[in-house]
Amino acid sequence: MNTSDEAGFVAAERERIELEFQRRAREVSSDRYAPWQPSAQFMVEGRNRAAALVLHELGVFPKPADQCLEVGFGALGWLSELIGWGVRESDLHGIELDPSRARRASEILPMADLRTGDAVKLPWNDNTFQLVIASTLFTSILDLKVRQLVAKEIQRVLAPGGALLWYDFAYNNPANPNVRGIGRAELKQLFPTLKGKIRTITLAPPLARLLASRWWTLATFLEAIPLLRTHLIAVLIKRPVG
């Protein structure tokens, strides 16, 4: 594949994603994922708790001086959670395709290194980060070649002994053809040199939206049933050199 071919399919996928951002802004209410929604609270709390536990189990929970990157942080992403875990704001880094969302996040975290751009060529040196987060990112990238390029870049900037924290859904959404689920097998293919733990997580969002506002305990009970979970959470570690 030559450079012009690569630039062409990368540009086409970037344009498709940008158009999808615009569609979501028009058609999806901002209230749907707002923090006051019980279902949003339910899913985020469960996600964050599971991530912290797996990072701790594998000995890669971020320390205050660790350099941490989120690829596709949206309006804020996991960045505020990292601060809650003890990471300094000045040690937070991120890249986001949507300029308006990147700008809002920068206003909230002015000391963080938050940039606008895509993840096909990350603007950081090799082996920079102890933690890289990719959360509901890859399922929005439909072109397999672009997925592979982004995965390669994440592995490049991840420091030996550092960890990728992955959170994304494992199944297609029949109501939204602009996303495509990524199961365990594809996740391992995207990051063949990284090793760690992969777990199912998150009660199917339609069930969470139906139950969390009235029957939080029932939603928690149902989330314990693997067949009702729709997402994967993974912590995958880059093997140290030597």
Short mmCIF file of C-alpha atoms in Angstrom, two decimals:
data_model
loop_
_atom_site.label_atom_id
_atom_site.label_comp_id
_atom_site.label_asym_id
_atom_site.label_seq_id
_atom_site.Cartn_x
_atom_site.Cartn_y
_atom_site.Cartn_z
CA MET A 1 0.00 0.00 0.00
CA ASN A 2 1.49 3.37 -0.97
CA THR A 3 1.28 6.60 0.99
CA SER A 4 -1.38 8.16 -1.25
CA ASP A 5 -3.65 5.12 -0.86
CA GLU A 6 -3.30 5.26 2.92
CA ALA A 7 -3.99 9.00 2.99
CA GLY A 8 -7.10 8.45 0.85
CA PHE A 9 -8.82 5.86 3.02
CA VAL A 10 -7.81 7.68 6.22
CA ALA A 11 -9.34 10.92 4.90
CA ALA A 12 -12.51 9.13 3.82
CA GLU A 13 -12.97 7.53 7.22
CA ARG A 14 -12.27 10.82 9.00
CA GLU A 15 -14.94 12.56 6.91
CA ARG A 16 -17.45 9.78 7.62
CA ILE A 17 -16.83 10.07 11.37
CA GLU A 18 -17.13 13.85 11.31
CA LEU A 19 -20.47 13.59 9.50
CA GLU A 20 -21.61 11.08 12.11
CA PHE A 21 -20.67 13.54 14.89
CA GLN A 22 -22.88 16.12 13.18
CA ARG A 23 -25.76 13.65 12.86
CA ARG A 24 -25.57 12.70 16.53
CA ALA A 25 -25.52 16.37 17.55
CA ARG A 26 -28.73 16.94 15.55
CA GLU A 27 -30.62 13.76 16.38
CA VAL A 28 -29.48 12.53 19.82
CA SER A 29 -30.54 14.54 22.84
CA SER A 30 -27.68 15.68 25.06
CA ASP A 31 -29.77 14.49 28.00
CA ARG A 32 -29.41 10.86 26.92
CA TYR A 33 -25.96 10.47 28.49
CA ALA A 34 -26.13 13.36 30.96
CA PRO A 35 -24.67 12.68 34.42
CA TRP A 36 -28.04 13.21 36.10
CA GLN A 37 -29.50 10.28 34.17
CA PRO A 38 -29.60 7.23 36.48
CA SER A 39 -28.65 4.91 33.62
CA ALA A 40 -25.58 7.02 32.80
CA GLN A 41 -24.57 7.01 36.47
CA PHE A 42 -25.08 3.25 36.63
CA MET A 43 -22.94 2.49 33.59
CA VAL A 44 -20.15 4.96 34.38
CA GLU A 45 -19.85 3.90 38.02
CA GLY A 46 -19.66 0.24 37.07
CA ARG A 47 -17.15 0.91 34.32
CA ASN A 48 -14.86 3.00 36.51
CA ARG A 49 -14.99 0.58 39.42
CA ALA A 50 -14.14 -2.39 37.20
CA ALA A 51 -11.30 -0.51 35.49
CA ALA A 52 -9.72 0.49 38.79
CA LEU A 53 -9.94 -3.08 40.06
CA VAL A 54 -8.32 -4.69 37.00
CA LEU A 55 -5.58 -2.05 36.85
CA HIS A 56 -4.84 -2.75 40.52
CA GLU A 57 -4.89 -6.52 40.06
CA LEU A 58 -2.29 -6.28 37.28
CA GLY A 59 -0.11 -3.81 39.17
CA VAL A 60 -0.53 -0.96 36.68
CA PHE A 61 -2.89 1.38 38.51
CA PRO A 62 -1.63 4.87 37.59
CA LYS A 63 0.68 6.67 39.99
CA PRO A 64 0.64 10.47 40.46
CA ALA A 65 3.64 11.09 38.18
CA ASP A 66 2.55 8.73 35.38
CA GLN A 67 1.94 10.23 31.96
CA CYS A 68 -1.58 9.23 30.84
CA LEU A 69 -3.21 9.57 27.42
CA GLU A 70 -6.82 9.24 26.33
CA VAL A 71 -7.37 8.76 22.60
CA GLY A 72 -10.76 10.21 21.65
CA PHE A 73 -11.66 11.85 24.96
CA GLY A 74 -14.83 13.54 23.72
CA ALA A 75 -16.10 16.28 26.00
CA LEU A 76 -14.05 14.97 28.95
CA GLY A 77 -13.89 11.20 28.79
CA TRP A 78 -11.95 9.46 31.56
CA LEU A 79 -9.75 12.47 32.30
CA SER A 80 -11.68 13.61 35.37
CA GLU A 81 -11.68 10.02 36.67
CA LEU A 82 -7.90 9.93 36.36
CA ILE A 83 -7.67 13.06 38.49
CA GLY A 84 -9.86 11.31 41.04
CA TRP A 85 -7.39 8.43 40.98
CA GLY A 86 -4.57 10.81 41.87
CA VAL A 87 -3.07 11.65 38.47
CA ARG A 88 -1.97 15.28 38.20
CA GLU A 89 -3.78 17.43 35.65
CA SER A 90 -0.46 18.42 34.09
CA ASP A 91 0.27 14.73 33.42
CA LEU A 92 -2.94 14.23 31.43
CA HIS A 93 -2.80 14.13 27.63
CA GLY A 94 -5.47 13.58 25.03
CA ILE A 95 -6.39 13.80 21.38
CA GLU A 96 -9.91 14.34 20.03
CA LEU A 97 -11.17 14.63 16.45
CA ASP A 98 -14.07 17.00 17.21
CA PRO A 99 -12.70 20.54 17.84
CA SER A 100 -15.75 21.72 19.78
CA ARG A 101 -15.57 18.84 22.26
CA ALA A 102 -11.81 19.24 22.59
CA ARG A 103 -12.27 22.95 23.31
CA ARG A 104 -14.82 22.27 26.07
CA ALA A 105 -12.53 19.76 27.73
CA SER A 106 -9.61 22.20 27.57
CA GLU A 107 -11.69 24.84 29.32
CA ILE A 108 -12.34 22.40 32.16
CA LEU A 109 -8.75 21.10 32.35
CA PRO A 110 -6.57 24.01 31.18
CA MET A 111 -3.34 22.48 32.51
CA ALA A 112 -3.79 19.22 30.59
CA ASP A 113 -2.19 18.65 27.19
CA LEU A 114 -5.34 18.22 25.09
CA ARG A 115 -5.03 18.34 21.33
CA THR A 116 -7.30 18.28 18.30
CA GLY A 117 -6.56 15.70 15.63
CA ASP A 118 -7.00 12.08 14.68
CA ALA A 119 -5.22 9.07 16.10
CA VAL A 120 -3.68 7.68 12.92
CA LYS A 121 -0.48 9.59 13.69
CA LEU A 122 -0.26 10.49 17.35
CA PRO A 123 1.86 13.61 18.05
CA TRP A 124 3.91 12.04 20.85
CA ASN A 125 7.18 10.15 20.99
CA ASP A 126 7.58 6.41 21.28
CA ASN A 127 7.22 4.85 24.74
CA THR A 128 5.78 8.01 26.33
CA PHE A 129 2.76 6.85 28.34
CA GLN A 130 2.27 4.52 31.28
CA LEU A 131 -1.47 4.43 30.60
CA VAL A 132 -3.37 4.86 27.34
CA ILE A 133 -7.18 4.82 27.34
CA ALA A 134 -9.31 3.88 24.34
CA SER A 135 -12.95 4.08 25.37
CA THR A 136 -15.83 3.70 22.89
CA LEU A 137 -13.35 4.74 20.23
CA PHE A 138 -12.66 1.81 17.94
CA THR A 139 -16.30 0.85 17.43
CA SER A 140 -16.84 4.23 15.75
CA ILE A 141 -14.05 3.45 13.26
CA LEU A 142 -15.57 1.22 10.58
CA ASP A 143 -12.59 0.96 8.25
CA LEU A 144 -10.46 -1.99 9.38
CA LYS A 145 -7.26 -0.47 7.98
CA VAL A 146 -7.80 2.70 10.00
CA ARG A 147 -8.48 0.64 13.13
CA GLN A 148 -5.18 -1.13 12.60
CA LEU A 149 -3.30 2.15 12.12
CA VAL A 150 -4.73 3.60 15.34
CA ALA A 151 -3.93 0.41 17.25
CA LYS A 152 -0.35 0.50 15.94
CA GLU A 153 0.05 4.10 17.09
CA ILE A 154 -1.29 3.30 20.57
CA GLN A 155 1.24 0.49 20.90
CA ARG A 156 4.01 2.81 19.71
CA VAL A 157 3.42 5.53 22.32
CA LEU A 158 2.77 3.08 25.16
CA ALA A 159 5.81 2.67 27.40
CA PRO A 160 7.19 -0.81 28.12
CA GLY A 161 5.37 -2.05 31.20
CA GLY A 162 2.57 0.43 30.53
CA ALA A 163 -1.07 -0.51 30.03
CA LEU A 164 -3.86 0.05 27.55
CA LEU A 165 -7.23 0.50 29.26
CA TRP A 166 -9.95 -0.52 26.79
CA TYR A 167 -13.70 -0.06 27.19
CA ASP A 168 -16.04 -0.61 24.27
CA PHE A 169 -19.05 -2.61 23.21
CA ALA A 170 -18.65 -6.08 21.83
CA TYR A 171 -21.79 -6.33 19.69
CA ASN A 172 -23.28 -4.47 16.77
CA ASN A 173 -26.11 -2.04 17.44
CA PRO A 174 -28.90 -2.86 14.96
CA ALA A 175 -30.28 0.65 15.39
CA ASN A 176 -27.00 2.35 14.50
CA PRO A 177 -25.06 1.17 11.42
CA ASN A 178 -22.38 3.79 12.08
CA VAL A 179 -20.78 1.70 14.81
CA ARG A 180 -19.55 -1.89 14.81
CA GLY A 181 -18.86 -4.02 17.87
CA ILE A 182 -15.45 -5.48 18.63
CA GLY A 183 -15.26 -8.86 20.34
CA ARG A 184 -12.39 -10.52 22.18
CA ALA A 185 -10.86 -12.08 19.08
CA GLU A 186 -10.62 -8.81 17.17
CA LEU A 187 -9.36 -6.96 20.24
CA LYS A 188 -6.50 -9.45 20.53
CA GLN A 189 -5.78 -9.14 16.81
CA LEU A 190 -5.58 -5.36 17.07
CA PHE A 191 -3.07 -5.55 19.92
CA PRO A 192 -1.19 -8.82 19.41
CA THR A 193 1.86 -7.81 21.47
CA LEU A 194 -0.13 -6.70 24.53
CA LYS A 195 -1.17 -9.18 27.22
CA GLY A 196 -3.53 -8.84 30.16
CA LYS A 197 -7.14 -9.36 31.17
CA ILE A 198 -10.39 -8.97 29.23
CA ARG A 199 -13.77 -9.08 30.97
CA THR A 200 -17.39 -8.57 30.01
CA ILE A 201 -19.10 -5.63 31.66
CA THR A 202 -22.09 -3.25 31.50
CA LEU A 203 -25.73 -4.21 31.50
CA ALA A 204 -27.23 -3.78 28.02
CA PRO A 205 -27.97 -0.03 27.77
CA PRO A 206 -31.69 -0.43 26.91
CA LEU A 207 -32.12 -2.46 30.10
CA ALA A 208 -30.05 0.00 32.11
CA ARG A 209 -32.16 2.93 30.90
CA LEU A 210 -35.33 1.03 31.73
CA LEU A 211 -34.34 -0.15 35.21
CA ALA A 212 -31.75 2.14 36.79
CA SER A 213 -34.10 5.01 37.56
CA ARG A 214 -36.48 2.82 39.60
CA TRP A 215 -34.84 -0.49 40.36
CA TRP A 216 -31.10 0.10 40.80
CA THR A 217 -30.69 -3.11 42.80
CA LEU A 218 -32.41 -5.13 40.08
CA ALA A 219 -30.18 -3.57 37.43
CA THR A 220 -27.13 -4.51 39.52
CA PHE A 221 -28.40 -8.07 39.85
CA LEU A 222 -29.01 -8.42 36.11
CA GLU A 223 -25.60 -6.98 35.28
CA ALA A 224 -24.07 -9.97 37.07
CA ILE A 225 -25.48 -12.22 34.32
CA PRO A 226 -22.83 -12.47 31.57
CA LEU A 227 -25.37 -12.88 28.77
CA LEU A 228 -26.84 -9.45 29.57
CA ARG A 229 -23.52 -7.60 29.36
CA THR A 230 -22.72 -5.81 26.12
CA HIS A 231 -19.24 -4.32 26.63
CA LEU A 232 -15.67 -5.43 27.19
CA ILE A 233 -13.22 -3.91 29.59
CA ALA A 234 -9.58 -4.83 29.17
CA VAL A 235 -6.22 -3.96 30.62
CA LEU A 236 -3.46 -5.01 28.22
CA ILE A 237 0.19 -4.50 29.12
CA LYS A 238 3.15 -3.84 26.83
CA ARG A 239 5.90 -6.27 27.68
CA PRO A 240 9.04 -4.61 29.09
CA VAL A 241 12.16 -4.79 26.94
CA GLY A 242 14.72 -7.42 27.96
#
